[in-house]
Amino acid sequence: MRLRHIISLFYLLFISIWASAQVPKWVNNTPLELNKTYKFIEIISIGNDLNSARIDALRLLAQDRQLTNAINVNVESGKLTHAEQTMINGNLNEVIKEQIDINVKISGENYQVRGQKIDEYEEKNQNGQIKLHTLFMVAVCNNPIFDNVYLTDKYGFSPVMMSLIPGAGQMYKGSYLKGGCILGAEIISAVGIILCENQRADYSNKVIEQPRFAKEYNTKSNNWATGRNLCIGVAGAIYVYNLIDAAVSKGARRVKIKRSGSADFSYRPCILFDGMNRISAGLSLSYNF
């Protein structure tokens, strides 16, 4: 294993640190609904700027909901409100409150599209235009029961367990490039360990078989042993980084759904004061309903 190969491994690891998740998990993989009164729809729209892409998304949403063969669809109104933020179990969650009320006129008749805009993700296409992915939750009946929807980049402890296989936790959190770099670097390190150890053993045998060149073969054996140890160190460092990164790094945005009307427990750290003006830390438990 040459020095430049070792440097390449560290460079690969360095690049992986900056390869963060960007694409939300729901892109091309819409969430599953918890009841049949609504459905999730991903709309892909194109515009010269973000605003025009958003307007086009509303137009396409109206077409997707109400018609497939209509020629003229006029979006008369599209009202978007706001999103709120709360803390659940110490993690920031965006509670979706962005309501959509679209009135469309189809062949002289008025139709209404009711729903919520959940999230959006923009990218540039080959022509330099904005390609916008928008996730909507849309009613499919007159009295929909919209479940509570949250956006989060937290994944709990599962990625750490999955990272017992290097890179698997990162891929689970949506960082496919980072996970691939970690897995690739670990494989290269393992190959380096095997190669160096085989070469070291071969030269060690030659020391016994050809004592005339014992000094030369012994030096080469030591060099290969050093290369093997370097590969072991690199593999160990990558594996430790892999576990830490899986635990602390943010993942791609994903949608969490909580059934409407259900309750749950949450907790958060707090500071307590007693009658003696003493301060202590603890956890506060709340029941949300």
PDB file of C-alpha atoms in Angstrom:
ATOM      1  CA  MET A   1       0.000   0.000   0.000  1.00  0.00           C
ATOM      2  CA  ARG A   2       1.679   3.210  -1.178  1.00  0.00           C
ATOM      3  CA  LEU A   3       1.520   6.499   0.680  1.00  0.00           C
ATOM      4  CA  ARG A   4      -0.536   8.137  -2.068  1.00  0.00           C
ATOM      5  CA  HIS A   5      -3.170   5.432  -1.626  1.00  0.00           C
ATOM      6  CA  ILE A   6      -3.413   6.204   2.089  1.00  0.00           C
ATOM      7  CA  ILE A   7      -3.742   9.922   1.314  1.00  0.00           C
ATOM      8  CA  SER A   8      -6.494   9.128  -1.197  1.00  0.00           C
ATOM      9  CA  LEU A   9      -8.430   7.295   1.508  1.00  0.00           C
ATOM     10  CA  PHE A  10      -8.300  10.309   3.830  1.00  0.00           C
ATOM     11  CA  TYR A  11      -9.294  12.585   0.940  1.00  0.00           C
ATOM     12  CA  LEU A  12     -12.259  10.328   0.232  1.00  0.00           C
ATOM     13  CA  LEU A  13     -13.297  10.539   3.870  1.00  0.00           C
ATOM     14  CA  PHE A  14     -12.892  14.329   3.841  1.00  0.00           C
ATOM     15  CA  ILE A  15     -15.142  14.637   0.792  1.00  0.00           C
ATOM     16  CA  SER A  16     -17.756  12.433   2.435  1.00  0.00           C
ATOM     17  CA  ILE A  17     -17.959  14.808   5.428  1.00  0.00           C
ATOM     18  CA  TRP A  18     -19.175  17.571   3.135  1.00  0.00           C
ATOM     19  CA  ALA A  19     -21.561  15.339   1.203  1.00  0.00           C
ATOM     20  CA  SER A  20     -24.696  16.189   3.171  1.00  0.00           C
ATOM     21  CA  ALA A  21     -28.247  15.101   2.482  1.00  0.00           C
ATOM     22  CA  GLN A  22     -30.192  17.522   0.276  1.00  0.00           C
ATOM     23  CA  VAL A  23     -33.059  15.657  -1.366  1.00  0.00           C
ATOM     24  CA  PRO A  24     -36.040  15.086   0.967  1.00  0.00           C
ATOM     25  CA  LYS A  25     -37.031  11.478   1.528  1.00  0.00           C
ATOM     26  CA  TRP A  26     -40.518  12.058   0.110  1.00  0.00           C
ATOM     27  CA  VAL A  27     -39.232  13.019  -3.363  1.00  0.00           C
ATOM     28  CA  ASN A  28     -40.377  10.273  -5.765  1.00  0.00           C
ATOM     29  CA  ASN A  29     -41.588   8.358  -2.684  1.00  0.00           C
ATOM     30  CA  THR A  30     -44.807   9.881  -1.351  1.00  0.00           C
ATOM     31  CA  PRO A  31     -45.818   8.945   2.224  1.00  0.00           C
ATOM     32  CA  LEU A  32     -48.617   6.508   3.001  1.00  0.00           C
ATOM     33  CA  GLU A  33     -51.901   8.016   4.162  1.00  0.00           C
ATOM     34  CA  LEU A  34     -53.416   7.003   7.511  1.00  0.00           C
ATOM     35  CA  ASN A  35     -57.006   7.334   6.300  1.00  0.00           C
ATOM     36  CA  LYS A  36     -58.838   7.371   2.967  1.00  0.00           C
ATOM     37  CA  THR A  37     -60.214  10.920   3.109  1.00  0.00           C
ATOM     38  CA  TYR A  38     -57.059  12.456   1.649  1.00  0.00           C
ATOM     39  CA  LYS A  39     -54.042  11.514  -0.423  1.00  0.00           C
ATOM     40  CA  PHE A  40     -50.485  12.730  -0.859  1.00  0.00           C
ATOM     41  CA  ILE A  41     -49.575  14.046  -4.288  1.00  0.00           C
ATOM     42  CA  GLU A  42     -46.128  15.038  -5.514  1.00  0.00           C
ATOM     43  CA  ILE A  43     -46.275  17.677  -8.226  1.00  0.00           C
ATOM     44  CA  ILE A  44     -43.244  18.450 -10.411  1.00  0.00           C
ATOM     45  CA  SER A  45     -43.457  21.898 -11.979  1.00  0.00           C
ATOM     46  CA  ILE A  46     -41.142  24.041 -14.102  1.00  0.00           C
ATOM     47  CA  GLY A  47     -40.657  27.805 -14.004  1.00  0.00           C
ATOM     48  CA  ASN A  48     -38.189  30.515 -14.856  1.00  0.00           C
ATOM     49  CA  ASP A  49     -38.159  31.442 -11.162  1.00  0.00           C
ATOM     50  CA  LEU A  50     -39.429  29.965  -7.900  1.00  0.00           C
ATOM     51  CA  ASN A  51     -42.664  31.958  -7.871  1.00  0.00           C
ATOM     52  CA  SER A  52     -43.679  30.907 -11.384  1.00  0.00           C
ATOM     53  CA  ALA A  53     -42.834  27.274 -10.538  1.00  0.00           C
ATOM     54  CA  ARG A  54     -45.101  27.489  -7.473  1.00  0.00           C
ATOM     55  CA  ILE A  55     -47.959  28.916  -9.537  1.00  0.00           C
ATOM     56  CA  ASP A  56     -47.500  26.136 -12.077  1.00  0.00           C
ATOM     57  CA  ALA A  57     -47.570  23.583  -9.240  1.00  0.00           C
ATOM     58  CA  LEU A  58     -51.019  24.841  -8.196  1.00  0.00           C
ATOM     59  CA  ARG A  59     -52.238  24.630 -11.790  1.00  0.00           C
ATOM     60  CA  LEU A  60     -50.957  21.070 -12.143  1.00  0.00           C
ATOM     61  CA  LEU A  61     -52.489  20.161  -8.778  1.00  0.00           C
ATOM     62  CA  ALA A  62     -55.891  21.361  -9.987  1.00  0.00           C
ATOM     63  CA  GLN A  63     -55.525  19.305 -13.133  1.00  0.00           C
ATOM     64  CA  ASP A  64     -54.444  16.213 -11.201  1.00  0.00           C
ATOM     65  CA  ARG A  65     -57.383  16.438  -8.795  1.00  0.00           C
ATOM     66  CA  GLN A  66     -60.259  17.298 -11.078  1.00  0.00           C
ATOM     67  CA  LEU A  67     -59.520  16.407 -14.686  1.00  0.00           C
ATOM     68  CA  THR A  68     -57.304  14.608 -17.112  1.00  0.00           C
ATOM     69  CA  ASN A  69     -58.813  15.639 -20.441  1.00  0.00           C
ATOM     70  CA  ALA A  70     -59.637  19.331 -19.904  1.00  0.00           C
ATOM     71  CA  ILE A  71     -57.923  21.867 -22.111  1.00  0.00           C
ATOM     72  CA  ASN A  72     -58.381  25.110 -20.193  1.00  0.00           C
ATOM     73  CA  VAL A  73     -57.918  25.308 -16.451  1.00  0.00           C
ATOM     74  CA  ASN A  74     -57.890  28.730 -14.812  1.00  0.00           C
ATOM     75  CA  VAL A  75     -56.565  28.879 -11.274  1.00  0.00           C
ATOM     76  CA  GLU A  76     -58.678  31.709  -9.869  1.00  0.00           C
ATOM     77  CA  SER A  77     -57.212  31.678  -6.352  1.00  0.00           C
ATOM     78  CA  GLY A  78     -54.631  29.865  -4.321  1.00  0.00           C
ATOM     79  CA  LYS A  79     -54.356  30.802  -0.656  1.00  0.00           C
ATOM     80  CA  LEU A  80     -51.234  29.712   1.250  1.00  0.00           C
ATOM     81  CA  THR A  81     -50.872  30.558   4.924  1.00  0.00           C
ATOM     82  CA  HIS A  82     -48.031  29.574   7.268  1.00  0.00           C
ATOM     83  CA  ALA A  83     -46.092  26.791   9.008  1.00  0.00           C
ATOM     84  CA  GLU A  84     -45.534  26.557  12.772  1.00  0.00           C
ATOM     85  CA  GLN A  85     -42.622  25.090  14.729  1.00  0.00           C
ATOM     86  CA  THR A  86     -42.818  23.024  17.913  1.00  0.00           C
ATOM     87  CA  MET A  87     -40.439  20.944  20.028  1.00  0.00           C
ATOM     88  CA  ILE A  88     -41.273  17.257  20.427  1.00  0.00           C
ATOM     89  CA  ASN A  89     -38.922  15.068  22.493  1.00  0.00           C
ATOM     90  CA  GLY A  90     -36.308  17.802  22.208  1.00  0.00           C
ATOM     91  CA  ASN A  91     -36.377  17.791  18.380  1.00  0.00           C
ATOM     92  CA  LEU A  92     -37.547  20.601  16.167  1.00  0.00           C
ATOM     93  CA  ASN A  93     -40.627  19.654  14.166  1.00  0.00           C
ATOM     94  CA  GLU A  94     -42.344  21.836  11.607  1.00  0.00           C
ATOM     95  CA  VAL A  95     -46.084  21.465  12.001  1.00  0.00           C
ATOM     96  CA  ILE A  96     -47.715  21.969   8.660  1.00  0.00           C
ATOM     97  CA  LYS A  97     -50.383  24.670   8.706  1.00  0.00           C
ATOM     98  CA  GLU A  98     -50.055  25.804   5.112  1.00  0.00           C
ATOM     99  CA  GLN A  99     -53.615  25.546   3.857  1.00  0.00           C
ATOM    100  CA  ILE A 100     -54.607  25.439   0.211  1.00  0.00           C
ATOM    101  CA  ASP A 101     -57.965  26.540  -1.133  1.00  0.00           C
ATOM    102  CA  ILE A 102     -57.952  26.529  -4.926  1.00  0.00           C
ATOM    103  CA  ASN A 103     -61.006  27.411  -6.988  1.00  0.00           C
ATOM    104  CA  VAL A 104     -60.879  26.294 -10.596  1.00  0.00           C
ATOM    105  CA  LYS A 105     -63.333  26.759 -13.445  1.00  0.00           C
ATOM    106  CA  ILE A 106     -63.705  23.812 -15.777  1.00  0.00           C
ATOM    107  CA  SER A 107     -66.000  24.180 -18.803  1.00  0.00           C
ATOM    108  CA  GLY A 108     -67.921  26.925 -17.032  1.00  0.00           C
ATOM    109  CA  GLU A 109     -68.308  25.000 -13.764  1.00  0.00           C
ATOM    110  CA  ASN A 110     -66.544  25.847 -10.508  1.00  0.00           C
ATOM    111  CA  TYR A 111     -64.540  23.248  -8.594  1.00  0.00           C
ATOM    112  CA  GLN A 112     -62.637  23.492  -5.347  1.00  0.00           C
ATOM    113  CA  VAL A 113     -59.389  21.791  -4.354  1.00  0.00           C
ATOM    114  CA  ARG A 114     -58.816  21.635  -0.586  1.00  0.00           C
ATOM    115  CA  GLY A 115     -55.618  20.546   1.065  1.00  0.00           C
ATOM    116  CA  GLN A 116     -52.263  21.455   2.532  1.00  0.00           C
ATOM    117  CA  LYS A 117     -48.888  22.137   1.026  1.00  0.00           C
ATOM    118  CA  ILE A 118     -46.465  19.962   2.989  1.00  0.00           C
ATOM    119  CA  ASP A 119     -43.013  20.680   1.588  1.00  0.00           C
ATOM    120  CA  GLU A 120     -41.102  21.651  -1.528  1.00  0.00           C
ATOM    121  CA  TYR A 121     -37.690  20.956  -3.013  1.00  0.00           C
ATOM    122  CA  GLU A 122     -36.170  22.929  -5.863  1.00  0.00           C
ATOM    123  CA  GLU A 123     -33.413  22.075  -8.289  1.00  0.00           C
ATOM    124  CA  LYS A 124     -32.157  23.369 -11.635  1.00  0.00           C
ATOM    125  CA  ASN A 125     -32.878  21.511 -14.861  1.00  0.00           C
ATOM    126  CA  GLN A 126     -30.628  21.357 -17.910  1.00  0.00           C
ATOM    127  CA  ASN A 127     -32.080  24.600 -19.294  1.00  0.00           C
ATOM    128  CA  GLY A 128     -31.332  26.532 -16.114  1.00  0.00           C
ATOM    129  CA  GLN A 129     -35.003  26.665 -15.118  1.00  0.00           C
ATOM    130  CA  ILE A 130     -36.360  25.866 -11.663  1.00  0.00           C
ATOM    131  CA  LYS A 131     -37.618  22.305 -11.327  1.00  0.00           C
ATOM    132  CA  LEU A 132     -39.835  22.275  -8.261  1.00  0.00           C
ATOM    133  CA  HIS A 133     -41.002  19.168  -6.404  1.00  0.00           C
ATOM    134  CA  THR A 134     -43.994  19.973  -4.198  1.00  0.00           C
ATOM    135  CA  LEU A 135     -45.733  17.588  -1.806  1.00  0.00           C
ATOM    136  CA  PHE A 136     -49.438  18.234  -1.242  1.00  0.00           C
ATOM    137  CA  MET A 137     -51.997  16.570   1.016  1.00  0.00           C
ATOM    138  CA  VAL A 138     -55.301  16.864  -0.823  1.00  0.00           C
ATOM    139  CA  ALA A 139     -58.873  16.031   0.167  1.00  0.00           C
ATOM    140  CA  VAL A 140     -60.636  13.293  -1.791  1.00  0.00           C
ATOM    141  CA  CYS A 141     -64.060  13.717  -0.140  1.00  0.00           C
ATOM    142  CA  ASN A 142     -66.286  16.527   1.107  1.00  0.00           C
ATOM    143  CA  ASN A 143     -65.361  16.116   4.804  1.00  0.00           C
ATOM    144  CA  PRO A 144     -61.687  15.140   4.919  1.00  0.00           C
ATOM    145  CA  ILE A 145     -59.905  14.263   8.151  1.00  0.00           C
ATOM    146  CA  PHE A 146     -56.412  15.629   7.669  1.00  0.00           C
ATOM    147  CA  ASP A 147     -53.894  13.922   9.927  1.00  0.00           C
ATOM    148  CA  ASN A 148     -51.153  15.948  11.614  1.00  0.00           C
ATOM    149  CA  VAL A 149     -48.049  16.095   9.430  1.00  0.00           C
ATOM    150  CA  TYR A 150     -44.543  17.019  10.595  1.00  0.00           C
ATOM    151  CA  LEU A 151     -41.249  17.588   8.845  1.00  0.00           C
ATOM    152  CA  THR A 152     -38.142  16.438  10.658  1.00  0.00           C
ATOM    153  CA  ASP A 153     -34.489  15.657   9.952  1.00  0.00           C
ATOM    154  CA  LYS A 154     -34.161  13.410  13.039  1.00  0.00           C
ATOM    155  CA  TYR A 155     -34.039   9.619  12.706  1.00  0.00           C
ATOM    156  CA  GLY A 156     -33.501   8.409  16.276  1.00  0.00           C
ATOM    157  CA  PHE A 157     -31.123   5.586  17.141  1.00  0.00           C
ATOM    158  CA  SER A 158     -31.852   3.392  14.119  1.00  0.00           C
ATOM    159  CA  PRO A 159     -29.075   4.850  11.890  1.00  0.00           C
ATOM    160  CA  VAL A 160     -26.444   3.999  14.544  1.00  0.00           C
ATOM    161  CA  MET A 161     -27.552   0.372  14.632  1.00  0.00           C
ATOM    162  CA  MET A 162     -27.606   0.226  10.852  1.00  0.00           C
ATOM    163  CA  SER A 163     -24.089   1.708  10.725  1.00  0.00           C
ATOM    164  CA  LEU A 164     -22.680  -1.503  12.116  1.00  0.00           C
ATOM    165  CA  ILE A 165     -22.468  -1.966   8.349  1.00  0.00           C
ATOM    166  CA  PRO A 166     -20.342   1.081   7.357  1.00  0.00           C
ATOM    167  CA  GLY A 167     -22.332   3.710   5.467  1.00  0.00           C
ATOM    168  CA  ALA A 168     -25.721   2.032   5.896  1.00  0.00           C
ATOM    169  CA  GLY A 169     -26.893   4.556   8.498  1.00  0.00           C
ATOM    170  CA  GLN A 170     -25.955   7.495   6.273  1.00  0.00           C
ATOM    171  CA  MET A 171     -27.819   5.962   3.336  1.00  0.00           C
ATOM    172  CA  TYR A 172     -30.860   5.397   5.563  1.00  0.00           C
ATOM    173  CA  LYS A 173     -30.823   9.116   6.421  1.00  0.00           C
ATOM    174  CA  GLY A 174     -30.675  10.046   2.732  1.00  0.00           C
ATOM    175  CA  SER A 175     -26.930  10.797   2.468  1.00  0.00           C
ATOM    176  CA  TYR A 176     -26.234   8.262  -0.277  1.00  0.00           C
ATOM    177  CA  LEU A 177     -22.995   9.874  -1.457  1.00  0.00           C
ATOM    178  CA  LYS A 178     -21.608  10.061   2.066  1.00  0.00           C
ATOM    179  CA  GLY A 179     -22.658   6.496   2.833  1.00  0.00           C
ATOM    180  CA  GLY A 180     -21.143   5.268  -0.413  1.00  0.00           C
ATOM    181  CA  CYS A 181     -17.863   7.075   0.316  1.00  0.00           C
ATOM    182  CA  ILE A 182     -17.653   5.569   3.796  1.00  0.00           C
ATOM    183  CA  LEU A 183     -18.442   2.072   2.548  1.00  0.00           C
ATOM    184  CA  GLY A 184     -15.991   2.424  -0.353  1.00  0.00           C
ATOM    185  CA  ALA A 185     -13.187   3.710   1.896  1.00  0.00           C
ATOM    186  CA  GLU A 186     -13.772   0.859   4.349  1.00  0.00           C
ATOM    187  CA  ILE A 187     -13.627  -1.721   1.555  1.00  0.00           C
ATOM    188  CA  ILE A 188     -10.428  -0.206   0.142  1.00  0.00           C
ATOM    189  CA  SER A 189      -8.887  -0.237   3.617  1.00  0.00           C
ATOM    190  CA  ALA A 190      -9.832  -3.894   4.085  1.00  0.00           C
ATOM    191  CA  VAL A 191      -8.310  -4.780   0.705  1.00  0.00           C
ATOM    192  CA  GLY A 192      -5.175  -2.862   1.701  1.00  0.00           C
ATOM    193  CA  ILE A 193      -4.927  -4.803   4.970  1.00  0.00           C
ATOM    194  CA  ILE A 194      -5.193  -8.139   3.155  1.00  0.00           C
ATOM    195  CA  LEU A 195      -2.711  -7.136   0.434  1.00  0.00           C
ATOM    196  CA  CYS A 196      -0.145  -5.773   2.865  1.00  0.00           C
ATOM    197  CA  GLU A 197      -0.414  -8.778   5.161  1.00  0.00           C
ATOM    198  CA  ASN A 198       0.019 -11.211   2.258  1.00  0.00           C
ATOM    199  CA  GLN A 199       3.116  -9.360   1.065  1.00  0.00           C
ATOM    200  CA  ARG A 200       4.529  -9.178   4.595  1.00  0.00           C
ATOM    201  CA  ALA A 201       4.026 -12.932   5.086  1.00  0.00           C
ATOM    202  CA  ASP A 202       5.583 -13.670   1.704  1.00  0.00           C
ATOM    203  CA  TYR A 203       8.769 -11.725   2.492  1.00  0.00           C
ATOM    204  CA  SER A 204       8.926 -13.239   5.980  1.00  0.00           C
ATOM    205  CA  ASN A 205       8.953 -16.689   4.383  1.00  0.00           C
ATOM    206  CA  LYS A 206      11.681 -15.606   1.968  1.00  0.00           C
ATOM    207  CA  VAL A 207      13.857 -14.556   4.922  1.00  0.00           C
ATOM    208  CA  ILE A 208      13.856 -18.215   6.013  1.00  0.00           C
ATOM    209  CA  GLU A 209      14.045 -19.693   2.533  1.00  0.00           C
ATOM    210  CA  GLN A 210      16.805 -17.405   1.228  1.00  0.00           C
ATOM    211  CA  PRO A 211      18.994 -16.363   4.158  1.00  0.00           C
ATOM    212  CA  ARG A 212      21.497 -14.673   1.815  1.00  0.00           C
ATOM    213  CA  PHE A 213      18.942 -11.897   1.209  1.00  0.00           C
ATOM    214  CA  ALA A 214      17.543 -11.963   4.725  1.00  0.00           C
ATOM    215  CA  LYS A 215      18.314  -8.311   5.443  1.00  0.00           C
ATOM    216  CA  GLU A 216      16.679  -7.059   2.255  1.00  0.00           C
ATOM    217  CA  TYR A 217      13.603  -9.287   2.647  1.00  0.00           C
ATOM    218  CA  ASN A 218      13.274  -8.400   6.314  1.00  0.00           C
ATOM    219  CA  THR A 219      13.251  -4.691   5.445  1.00  0.00           C
ATOM    220  CA  LYS A 220      10.528  -5.234   2.846  1.00  0.00           C
ATOM    221  CA  SER A 221       8.555  -7.344   5.294  1.00  0.00           C
ATOM    222  CA  ASN A 222       8.697  -4.522   7.845  1.00  0.00           C
ATOM    223  CA  ASN A 223       7.616  -1.980   5.232  1.00  0.00           C
ATOM    224  CA  TRP A 224       4.577  -4.058   4.331  1.00  0.00           C
ATOM    225  CA  ALA A 225       3.789  -4.499   8.024  1.00  0.00           C
ATOM    226  CA  THR A 226       3.831  -0.712   8.396  1.00  0.00           C
ATOM    227  CA  GLY A 227       1.457  -0.388   5.438  1.00  0.00           C
ATOM    228  CA  ARG A 228      -0.849  -2.993   6.989  1.00  0.00           C
ATOM    229  CA  ASN A 229      -0.904  -1.122  10.296  1.00  0.00           C
ATOM    230  CA  LEU A 230      -1.666   2.141   8.516  1.00  0.00           C
ATOM    231  CA  CYS A 231      -4.600   0.495   6.731  1.00  0.00           C
ATOM    232  CA  ILE A 232      -5.862  -0.905  10.034  1.00  0.00           C
ATOM    233  CA  GLY A 233      -5.668   2.585  11.544  1.00  0.00           C
ATOM    234  CA  VAL A 234      -7.502   4.128   8.592  1.00  0.00           C
ATOM    235  CA  ALA A 235     -10.199   1.437   8.698  1.00  0.00           C
ATOM    236  CA  GLY A 236     -10.671   1.954  12.437  1.00  0.00           C
ATOM    237  CA  ALA A 237     -10.865   5.738  12.097  1.00  0.00           C
ATOM    238  CA  ILE A 238     -13.404   5.499   9.290  1.00  0.00           C
ATOM    239  CA  TYR A 239     -15.530   3.051  11.261  1.00  0.00           C
ATOM    240  CA  VAL A 240     -15.566   5.252  14.367  1.00  0.00           C
ATOM    241  CA  TYR A 241     -16.401   8.314  12.253  1.00  0.00           C
ATOM    242  CA  ASN A 242     -19.129   6.275  10.569  1.00  0.00           C
ATOM    243  CA  LEU A 243     -20.810   5.536  13.922  1.00  0.00           C
ATOM    244  CA  ILE A 244     -20.482   9.086  15.256  1.00  0.00           C
ATOM    245  CA  ASP A 245     -21.735  10.644  12.032  1.00  0.00           C
ATOM    246  CA  ALA A 246     -24.734   8.302  11.927  1.00  0.00           C
ATOM    247  CA  ALA A 247     -25.636   9.422  15.454  1.00  0.00           C
ATOM    248  CA  VAL A 248     -25.207  13.203  15.194  1.00  0.00           C
ATOM    249  CA  SER A 249     -25.567  14.276  11.561  1.00  0.00           C
ATOM    250  CA  LYS A 250     -28.845  15.608  10.219  1.00  0.00           C
ATOM    251  CA  GLY A 251     -30.633  13.510   7.650  1.00  0.00           C
ATOM    252  CA  ALA A 252     -32.793  14.399   4.702  1.00  0.00           C
ATOM    253  CA  ARG A 253     -36.133  15.969   5.541  1.00  0.00           C
ATOM    254  CA  ARG A 254     -38.833  13.364   5.970  1.00  0.00           C
ATOM    255  CA  VAL A 255     -42.539  13.404   6.676  1.00  0.00           C
ATOM    256  CA  LYS A 256     -43.929  12.088   9.950  1.00  0.00           C
ATOM    257  CA  ILE A 257     -47.674  11.548  10.244  1.00  0.00           C
ATOM    258  CA  LYS A 258     -49.645  11.437  13.469  1.00  0.00           C
ATOM    259  CA  ARG A 259     -53.279  10.382  13.366  1.00  0.00           C
ATOM    260  CA  SER A 260     -55.607  13.316  13.916  1.00  0.00           C
ATOM    261  CA  GLY A 261     -57.016  13.398  17.441  1.00  0.00           C
ATOM    262  CA  SER A 262     -54.459  11.008  18.906  1.00  0.00           C
ATOM    263  CA  ALA A 263     -52.360  11.884  21.950  1.00  0.00           C
ATOM    264  CA  ASP A 264     -48.766  11.266  22.879  1.00  0.00           C
ATOM    265  CA  PHE A 265     -46.151  11.928  25.516  1.00  0.00           C
ATOM    266  CA  SER A 266     -43.190  14.246  25.032  1.00  0.00           C
ATOM    267  CA  TYR A 267     -40.343  15.321  27.254  1.00  0.00           C
ATOM    268  CA  ARG A 268     -37.758  18.080  27.324  1.00  0.00           C
ATOM    269  CA  PRO A 269     -34.935  19.230  29.614  1.00  0.00           C
ATOM    270  CA  CYS A 270     -35.760  21.846  32.266  1.00  0.00           C
ATOM    271  CA  ILE A 271     -34.211  23.722  35.209  1.00  0.00           C
ATOM    272  CA  LEU A 272     -35.837  23.401  38.641  1.00  0.00           C
ATOM    273  CA  PHE A 273     -35.654  25.822  41.603  1.00  0.00           C
ATOM    274  CA  ASP A 274     -36.396  24.719  45.161  1.00  0.00           C
ATOM    275  CA  GLY A 275     -37.201  26.797  48.232  1.00  0.00           C
ATOM    276  CA  MET A 276     -33.513  26.977  49.208  1.00  0.00           C
ATOM    277  CA  ASN A 277     -32.604  28.812  45.979  1.00  0.00           C
ATOM    278  CA  ARG A 278     -30.853  25.710  44.734  1.00  0.00           C
ATOM    279  CA  ILE A 279     -30.873  24.865  41.052  1.00  0.00           C
ATOM    280  CA  SER A 280     -31.156  21.371  39.624  1.00  0.00           C
ATOM    281  CA  ALA A 281     -31.656  19.977  36.130  1.00  0.00           C
ATOM    282  CA  GLY A 282     -34.336  17.513  35.156  1.00  0.00           C
ATOM    283  CA  LEU A 283     -36.848  16.450  32.523  1.00  0.00           C
ATOM    284  CA  SER A 284     -40.395  17.701  32.124  1.00  0.00           C
ATOM    285  CA  LEU A 285     -43.002  15.255  30.816  1.00  0.00           C
ATOM    286  CA  SER A 286     -46.037  16.525  28.952  1.00  0.00           C
ATOM    287  CA  TYR A 287     -49.087  14.811  27.558  1.00  0.00           C
ATOM    288  CA  ASN A 288     -50.248  16.214  24.226  1.00  0.00           C
ATOM    289  CA  PHE A 289     -53.835  15.718  23.183  1.00  0.00           C
TER     290      PHE A 289
END
